[in-house]
Coordinates of C-alpha atoms and ligand atoms in Angstrom, one line a residue:
M1 CA -0.2 0.0 0.1
H2 CA 1.1 3.7 -0.8
P3 CA 1.8 5.3 2.7
S4 CA -0.7 8.1 1.3
N5 CA -3.3 5.5 1.4
D6 CA -3.0 4.5 5.2
P7 CA -6.1 4.3 6.8
A8 CA -4.3 5.4 10.1
L9 CA -3.5 8.7 8.7
R10 CA -5.2 11.8 10.3
S11 CA -4.7 15.5 9.3
F12 CA -4.3 18.3 11.5
V13 CA -7.4 20.1 9.6
P14 CA -10.4 18.5 11.3
V15 CA -12.4 16.1 9.1
G16 CA -15.7 14.2 10.0
P17 CA -16.1 10.4 9.8
D18 CA -18.6 11.2 6.9
S19 CA -16.6 14.1 5.1
H20 CA -15.8 13.1 1.6
F21 CA -12.4 14.6 2.0
P22 CA -10.1 12.9 4.4
I23 CA -6.3 12.7 4.5
Q24 CA -6.4 9.3 2.1
N25 CA -8.3 11.2 -0.7
L26 CA -6.7 14.2 -1.8
P27 CA -8.7 14.8 -4.8
Y28 CA -7.1 17.8 -7.1
G29 CA -9.7 20.6 -8.1
V30 CA -9.8 24.2 -9.9
F31 CA -11.3 27.2 -8.1
R32 CA -11.8 30.8 -8.0
W33 CA -12.6 32.9 -5.0
K34 CA -16.0 34.3 -5.3
G35 CA -16.3 37.5 -7.5
E36 CA -12.8 37.0 -9.1
T37 CA -11.6 35.7 -12.2
D38 CA -8.3 34.3 -11.2
Q39 CA -8.4 30.4 -11.3
H40 CA -6.2 28.4 -8.8
I41 CA -5.5 24.5 -8.3
G42 CA -6.5 23.2 -5.0
V43 CA -6.8 19.8 -3.0
A44 CA -9.5 19.2 -0.8
I45 CA -9.5 18.3 2.9
G46 CA -12.4 18.7 5.1
D47 CA -14.2 21.6 4.5
Y48 CA -11.1 23.5 3.1
V49 CA -9.1 23.7 -0.1
L50 CA -5.4 23.3 0.1
D51 CA -4.5 26.1 -2.7
L52 CA -1.4 24.8 -4.2
G53 CA 0.0 28.1 -5.6
C54 CA 0.6 29.5 -2.1
V55 CA 2.0 26.0 -1.2
V56 CA 4.2 26.1 -4.1
E57 CA 5.3 29.7 -3.3
A58 CA 6.4 29.0 0.2
G59 CA 8.7 26.4 -1.1
L60 CA 6.8 23.3 0.5
L61 CA 6.9 21.4 -2.9
D62 CA 10.1 21.5 -3.9
D63 CA 10.8 17.7 -4.3
V64 CA 8.0 17.8 -6.9
T65 CA 9.7 18.2 -10.5
G66 CA 8.3 21.1 -12.1
A67 CA 5.9 21.9 -9.2
D68 CA 6.0 25.8 -9.6
E69 CA 4.5 25.8 -13.4
L70 CA 2.4 22.8 -12.9
F71 CA 0.4 24.1 -9.6
T72 CA 0.2 28.0 -10.9
A73 CA -1.2 26.6 -14.3
N74 CA -5.0 27.7 -15.0
D75 CA -6.3 24.5 -14.7
L76 CA -5.0 20.7 -14.3
G77 CA -4.0 20.1 -17.6
P78 CA -0.3 20.1 -17.3
F79 CA -0.3 18.4 -13.9
M80 CA -2.1 15.8 -15.5
A81 CA 0.3 15.3 -18.6
A82 CA 3.2 15.3 -16.5
G83 CA 2.7 11.4 -15.6
K84 CA 2.7 9.1 -12.9
S85 CA 6.0 9.4 -11.3
V86 CA 5.4 13.4 -10.7
W87 CA 1.4 12.7 -9.6
T88 CA 2.9 10.1 -7.0
A89 CA 5.7 12.8 -5.6
A90 CA 2.9 15.3 -5.4
R91 CA 0.4 13.0 -3.5
S92 CA 3.5 12.0 -1.4
A93 CA 4.5 15.7 -0.7
I94 CA 0.8 16.9 0.0
S95 CA -0.3 14.0 2.2
R96 CA 2.8 14.7 4.4
L97 CA 2.1 18.3 4.7
L98 CA -1.3 17.7 5.9
R99 CA -0.7 15.4 8.5
D100 CA -1.6 15.9 12.2
N101 CA 2.0 15.3 13.3
E102 CA 3.8 17.4 10.5
P103 CA 4.5 21.2 11.9
T104 CA 5.7 22.9 8.6
L105 CA 1.8 24.2 7.8
R106 CA 0.3 23.2 11.0
D107 CA 2.2 25.5 12.9
H108 CA 2.5 28.2 10.5
P109 CA -0.5 30.2 11.1
T110 CA 0.1 33.1 8.4
L111 CA 0.6 30.8 5.7
R112 CA -2.0 28.3 7.0
Q113 CA -4.5 31.0 7.0
R114 CA -3.7 31.7 3.5
A115 CA -3.4 28.4 2.3
L116 CA -6.3 26.8 3.6
V117 CA -9.4 28.3 2.1
P118 CA -12.8 27.5 3.4
M119 CA -15.0 25.9 0.8
T120 CA -17.6 28.5 1.4
E121 CA -15.3 31.1 0.1
I122 CA -14.9 29.9 -3.3
E123 CA -16.6 28.3 -6.5
M124 CA -15.3 25.3 -8.1
L125 CA -14.4 25.4 -11.9
L126 CA -14.0 22.5 -15.0
P127 CA -10.9 20.8 -13.3
V128 CA -9.4 20.4 -17.0
T129 CA -10.1 21.5 -20.7
I130 CA -12.0 18.6 -22.2
G131 CA -11.0 18.1 -25.4
D132 CA -12.8 14.7 -26.4
Y133 CA -15.7 13.1 -24.4
T134 CA -16.4 9.3 -25.2
D135 CA -19.4 7.7 -23.5
F136 CA -19.0 4.0 -22.9
Y137 CA -22.1 1.6 -22.5
S138 CA -20.4 -0.6 -19.8
S139 CA -23.0 -1.8 -17.6
R140 CA -24.5 -5.2 -18.4
E141 CA -27.3 -4.7 -16.3
H142 CA -28.1 -1.3 -18.0
A143 CA -27.7 -2.5 -21.6
S144 CA -30.1 -5.5 -20.8
N145 CA -32.7 -3.0 -19.4
V146 CA -32.7 -1.0 -22.2
G147 CA -32.1 -3.6 -24.8
T148 CA -35.1 -5.7 -23.2
M149 CA -37.5 -2.5 -23.4
F150 CA -36.7 -1.5 -26.9
R151 CA -36.1 -5.2 -28.5
G152 CA -37.5 -7.8 -26.0
P153 CA -35.8 -10.1 -23.5
D154 CA -34.2 -12.6 -26.1
K155 CA -32.1 -10.0 -28.0
A156 CA -31.5 -7.6 -24.8
L157 CA -27.6 -7.5 -25.7
M158 CA -26.3 -7.4 -29.0
P159 CA -24.3 -9.6 -30.4
N160 CA -21.1 -7.3 -30.1
W161 CA -21.8 -6.7 -26.7
L162 CA -19.7 -9.3 -24.7
H163 CA -16.9 -8.9 -27.0
L164 CA -16.2 -5.2 -27.1
P165 CA -17.0 -2.2 -24.4
V166 CA -19.7 -0.4 -26.8
A167 CA -19.0 3.3 -27.0
Y168 CA -20.1 6.6 -28.8
H169 CA -18.3 9.9 -29.3
G170 CA -19.9 12.6 -27.2
R171 CA -19.7 16.1 -27.4
A172 CA -16.8 17.9 -25.3
S173 CA -18.4 21.6 -25.6
S174 CA -21.1 21.2 -23.4
V175 CA -19.6 19.3 -20.5
V176 CA -19.9 21.8 -17.6
V177 CA -19.0 21.5 -13.7
S178 CA -21.6 21.0 -11.0
G179 CA -23.9 23.8 -10.3
T180 CA -24.7 24.5 -13.7
D181 CA -28.4 24.4 -14.5
F182 CA -29.3 24.1 -17.9
R183 CA -32.5 24.9 -20.3
R184 CA -34.6 21.6 -21.2
P185 CA -33.8 20.8 -24.8
C186 CA -36.1 21.1 -27.8
G187 CA -36.2 18.8 -30.9
Q188 CA -37.8 16.4 -32.8
S189 CA -39.3 13.3 -31.9
N190 CA -42.1 10.8 -32.6
R191 CA -43.2 8.5 -29.9
S192 CA -46.5 7.7 -31.2
G193 CA -44.8 6.4 -34.3
S194 CA -46.9 8.8 -36.7
A195 CA -46.0 9.7 -39.8
R196 CA -44.3 12.9 -39.2
P197 CA -42.4 13.9 -36.5
S198 CA -43.1 16.7 -33.9
F199 CA -40.7 19.5 -32.7
G200 CA -40.9 20.7 -29.1
P201 CA -39.4 20.5 -25.6
S202 CA -38.1 17.0 -24.6
Q203 CA -40.9 15.2 -22.6
A204 CA -38.6 12.7 -21.5
L205 CA -35.7 14.2 -19.9
D206 CA -33.5 11.8 -18.3
F207 CA -30.4 11.8 -16.1
E208 CA -27.4 9.0 -15.9
L209 CA -25.5 8.2 -13.3
E210 CA -21.8 7.5 -14.3
L211 CA -18.2 7.9 -13.2
G212 CA -16.0 9.3 -15.7
F213 CA -12.1 9.0 -16.1
L214 CA -9.9 11.9 -17.3
I215 CA -6.7 10.9 -19.4
G216 CA -3.5 12.4 -17.9
P217 CA -0.4 11.4 -20.8
G218 CA -1.9 10.5 -24.3
N219 CA -0.9 8.3 -26.8
P220 CA 0.4 9.5 -30.6
L221 CA -1.8 8.8 -33.3
G222 CA -1.0 5.2 -34.6
E223 CA 0.6 3.8 -31.3
P224 CA -2.3 1.6 -29.5
I225 CA -2.1 1.6 -25.6
P226 CA -1.8 -2.1 -24.5
V227 CA -4.4 -3.2 -21.9
A228 CA -1.3 -3.8 -19.4
E229 CA -0.1 -0.2 -19.8
A230 CA -3.9 1.8 -19.6
A231 CA -3.7 2.5 -16.2
D232 CA -0.6 5.0 -16.3
H233 CA -2.6 7.0 -18.8
V234 CA -5.6 7.5 -16.6
F235 CA -5.3 10.6 -13.9
G236 CA -8.3 10.4 -12.0
C237 CA -12.1 9.7 -11.6
V238 CA -15.1 12.1 -11.2
L239 CA -19.0 11.8 -11.4
V240 CA -20.5 12.3 -14.3
N241 CA -24.4 13.0 -15.1
D242 CA -25.2 12.4 -18.6
W243 CA -28.6 14.2 -19.0
S244 CA -30.3 12.7 -21.8
A245 CA -33.4 13.1 -23.9
R246 CA -35.1 9.6 -24.3
D247 CA -37.6 11.0 -26.7
I248 CA -35.3 13.1 -29.3
Q249 CA -32.7 10.0 -28.5
Q250 CA -35.1 7.4 -29.5
W251 CA -36.3 9.1 -33.1
E252 CA -32.8 9.7 -34.1
Y253 CA -30.4 7.4 -33.3
V254 CA -30.6 5.0 -36.2
P255 CA -28.5 4.1 -37.7
L256 CA -25.5 6.4 -36.4
G257 CA -26.2 6.6 -32.7
P258 CA -26.6 9.4 -30.1
F259 CA -26.6 12.6 -31.4
L260 CA -28.8 15.7 -29.9
G261 CA -30.6 13.4 -27.4
K262 CA -27.1 13.5 -25.7
N263 CA -25.1 16.6 -26.4
F264 CA -26.8 19.5 -24.5
C265 CA -25.4 19.0 -21.4
T266 CA -23.4 16.8 -19.4
S267 CA -22.4 17.5 -16.0
I268 CA -19.3 16.4 -14.0
S269 CA -18.2 16.7 -10.2
P270 CA -15.2 19.3 -9.8
W271 CA -13.1 17.4 -7.6
V272 CA -10.9 14.6 -9.7
V273 CA -10.0 11.8 -7.1
P274 CA -6.5 10.3 -8.1
M275 CA -6.4 6.8 -9.2
L276 CA -3.8 6.3 -6.0
A277 CA -6.8 7.5 -4.0
L278 CA -8.8 4.5 -4.9
E279 CA -5.8 1.6 -5.2
P280 CA -7.2 0.2 -1.7
F281 CA -10.8 0.2 -3.2
R282 CA -9.7 -2.2 -6.4
V283 CA -11.8 -5.3 -6.3
P284 CA -12.3 -8.2 -9.0
G285 CA -14.9 -7.2 -12.0
P286 CA -17.6 -9.8 -12.7
P287 CA -16.2 -12.7 -14.5
Q288 CA -16.2 -12.1 -18.3
D289 CA -17.7 -15.0 -20.5
P290 CA -17.0 -15.1 -23.2
E291 CA -13.2 -14.8 -22.6
P292 CA -12.1 -11.2 -24.3
L293 CA -10.0 -11.0 -27.3
P294 CA -6.3 -11.3 -26.0
Y295 CA -6.0 -7.1 -26.2
L296 CA -8.8 -6.5 -24.0
R297 CA -8.1 -9.4 -21.4
C298 CA -6.7 -7.1 -18.6
P299 CA -4.1 -8.7 -15.9
D300 CA -5.0 -6.7 -13.1
D301 CA -8.4 -6.4 -11.0
W302 CA -9.8 -3.0 -12.2
G303 CA -13.1 -3.3 -10.6
L304 CA -13.7 -0.2 -8.2
D305 CA -15.9 -0.2 -5.1
I306 CA -17.6 2.9 -5.3
E307 CA -21.0 3.3 -3.5
L308 CA -23.2 5.5 -5.8
G309 CA -26.6 7.2 -5.6
A310 CA -28.8 9.9 -7.2
W311 CA -31.3 12.2 -5.3
L312 CA -34.2 14.0 -6.9
R313 CA -35.4 17.3 -5.4
P314 CA -38.9 17.8 -7.5
N315 CA -39.8 21.4 -8.2
G316 CA -41.1 23.3 -5.2
A317 CA -40.0 20.8 -2.8
N318 CA -37.8 21.7 0.2
D319 CA -35.7 18.0 0.4
S320 CA -33.9 15.6 -2.0
E321 CA -35.0 11.7 -2.2
R322 CA -32.7 9.1 -2.8
I323 CA -34.3 7.4 -6.1
C324 CA -31.1 5.1 -6.8
R325 CA -28.4 3.2 -4.9
T326 CA -25.9 1.4 -6.7
N327 CA -22.1 0.4 -6.8
A328 CA -19.2 0.9 -9.5
K329 CA -18.3 -2.4 -9.0
H330 CA -21.0 -4.2 -10.9
L331 CA -19.1 -2.6 -14.4
Y332 CA -18.6 -5.4 -16.6
W333 CA -16.0 -3.5 -19.0
N334 CA -13.0 -1.4 -17.0
V335 CA -11.5 1.6 -17.5
C336 CA -8.4 -0.3 -18.5
Q337 CA -10.1 -2.3 -21.0
Q338 CA -11.9 1.0 -22.2
V339 CA -8.7 2.4 -23.0
A340 CA -7.3 -0.4 -25.0
H341 CA -10.1 -0.4 -26.8
H342 CA -10.6 3.1 -27.6
T343 CA -6.7 3.3 -28.9
V344 CA -6.3 -0.3 -30.6
N345 CA -7.0 1.3 -33.9
G346 CA -4.6 4.1 -33.4
C347 CA -7.0 6.4 -32.1
N348 CA -5.1 8.9 -30.2
L349 CA -6.3 10.1 -26.6
R350 CA -5.1 13.1 -25.1
T351 CA -4.8 14.8 -22.0
G352 CA -7.9 16.2 -20.5
D353 CA -9.7 13.7 -22.6
L354 CA -13.1 12.2 -20.6
L355 CA -14.1 8.6 -21.2
A356 CA -17.4 7.6 -19.1
T357 CA -18.8 4.6 -18.3
G358 CA -22.1 4.6 -19.5
T359 CA -25.0 4.4 -17.0
I360 CA -24.5 2.2 -13.8
S361 CA -27.3 0.0 -12.9
G362 CA -27.0 -2.8 -10.5
S363 CA -29.7 -6.0 -10.9
D364 CA -32.1 -5.0 -8.5
P365 CA -34.8 -2.2 -9.5
G366 CA -33.5 0.2 -6.5
S367 CA -30.1 0.2 -8.1
Y368 CA -31.1 1.3 -11.6
G369 CA -29.1 4.3 -12.8
C370 CA -31.3 6.3 -14.8
L371 CA -35.1 7.2 -15.1
L372 CA -35.3 5.1 -18.4
E373 CA -35.0 1.9 -16.1
L374 CA -36.5 3.3 -12.9
T375 CA -40.0 3.9 -14.2
W376 CA -39.3 1.3 -17.1
N377 CA -39.9 3.7 -19.9
G378 CA -42.6 5.7 -18.6
T379 CA -44.6 2.9 -17.3
K380 CA -44.0 2.8 -13.7
P381 CA -43.9 6.2 -12.1
L382 CA -42.0 6.9 -9.1
S383 CA -43.6 7.7 -6.0
L384 CA -42.4 10.6 -4.2
G385 CA -42.6 12.1 -0.7
G386 CA -45.1 14.8 -0.7
G387 CA -47.6 12.9 -3.0
Q388 CA -45.4 13.9 -6.2
T389 CA -44.7 11.2 -8.7
R390 CA -42.2 11.1 -11.8
T391 CA -41.9 9.5 -14.6
Y392 CA -39.0 11.7 -16.2
L393 CA -37.6 15.0 -15.0
E394 CA -40.1 18.1 -14.7
D395 CA -38.8 22.0 -14.8
G396 CA -37.2 23.1 -11.7
D397 CA -36.3 19.5 -10.3
R398 CA -32.8 19.2 -9.3
L399 CA -30.8 15.9 -9.7
T400 CA -27.7 15.3 -7.7
L401 CA -25.6 12.2 -7.7
S402 CA -23.1 11.3 -5.1
G403 CA -20.5 8.8 -4.4
W404 CA -17.7 7.4 -1.9
C405 CA -15.5 4.3 -1.4
Q406 CA -16.1 3.3 2.1
G407 CA -13.0 2.9 4.3
Q408 CA -12.7 1.8 8.0
G409 CA -13.7 5.0 9.6
Y410 CA -13.3 7.3 6.7
R411 CA -14.6 7.7 3.5
V412 CA -12.8 8.7 0.0
G413 CA -15.8 10.3 -1.5
F414 CA -16.5 12.3 -5.0
G415 CA -18.7 15.0 -3.4
I416 CA -21.5 15.8 -5.7
V417 CA -22.3 16.5 -9.0
T418 CA -25.9 18.6 -9.2
G419 CA -27.9 20.4 -11.9
R420 CA -31.5 21.7 -12.3
V421 CA -33.7 21.9 -15.0
L422 CA -34.5 25.2 -16.5
P423 CA -37.7 25.6 -18.7
A424 CA -37.1 25.4 -22.4
V425 CA -36.8 28.2 -24.6
Q426 CA -38.9 27.2 -27.5
K427 CA -38.2 28.7 -30.9
P428 CA -40.7 28.1 -33.6
G429 CA -40.1 24.4 -35.6
Ligands
MN501 MN1 -24.7 8.2 -21.2

């Protein structure tokens, strides 16, 4: 185990047992002071953010090659591109600096005051410029449920599904950080199967509970990344809500796949949990039968034991209600297989690319990661507290995802990704 993952570590910064940001996590993010424009790189610890720009200025990260440039940059791109040895050195140094028995920062009140920023005083931004966004379809339960709904139980999985991690190219321009509200999309749909489609605000607006992996060093065009080396190219992990308009999607997707039903908004959580922090929570994935082709055979366990949930606050309600409880360990295809498959034809990944898992569902109905499944395409409405029901999202609804790895007495968490549906602006169709 890397020393930074020792469950016995404690920080001098107070961290409650349910906090997502104990010293074993140390996720990276980009923030600005409320009302200001300068972007800073920080690490979350309890209810505070350690401003890494302040820390390097004080000469406290001198063991980390290039730290001056990496942590005074506008976003995490340069640090993510620097690779695993730099990530490990930075994590070791930051972990040491925040320990309860390390006086450097603890006993330096002026520096501590400047470097430890209360989360209430800042706004989080996108952690990196996302150049490309690929969305996989890696949950067998999700793919089987959707296939059952649209093709029947005999043809639930397409013939390719057990042989390759199915994916489509998404759109990076509309990836937004948690807290960004968005307008209900308008588009064509034809739910009644009539001769002509109709145009208007989506009537089947959904969320998708996913994880996203951010690429560190990329690969040159034409040079695939072998599955055994894939982990070295993955910097960290965020929560992803891949908002989806099911009616638009259903009408448009044949034959070339998802387009406007998907690319109007995708929300990610601001804190990037480093893959190093997830090491203690790696578990075997589900058995893969038939055995994948050699280039997809993963030598290591890359299942991730991450508890995940979705909370819905209906328009006008005061409280959120949990509507999904699932776990990332159910995923059939892991991130190393996704990276190997994505690049096997020579396609180049670049620093900051986002690879999302696809909706993460478990086997029981309470574990389904989107409303399409939770309400079985709108046929089984959800009953919510206060007498409200939902098939799909209504204007004013807020949807929040959260997730964490449960350690003994601490949680390595992802925080939240949240967003609210604003009414459509309808132009004549
Ligand atoms: Mn998706």
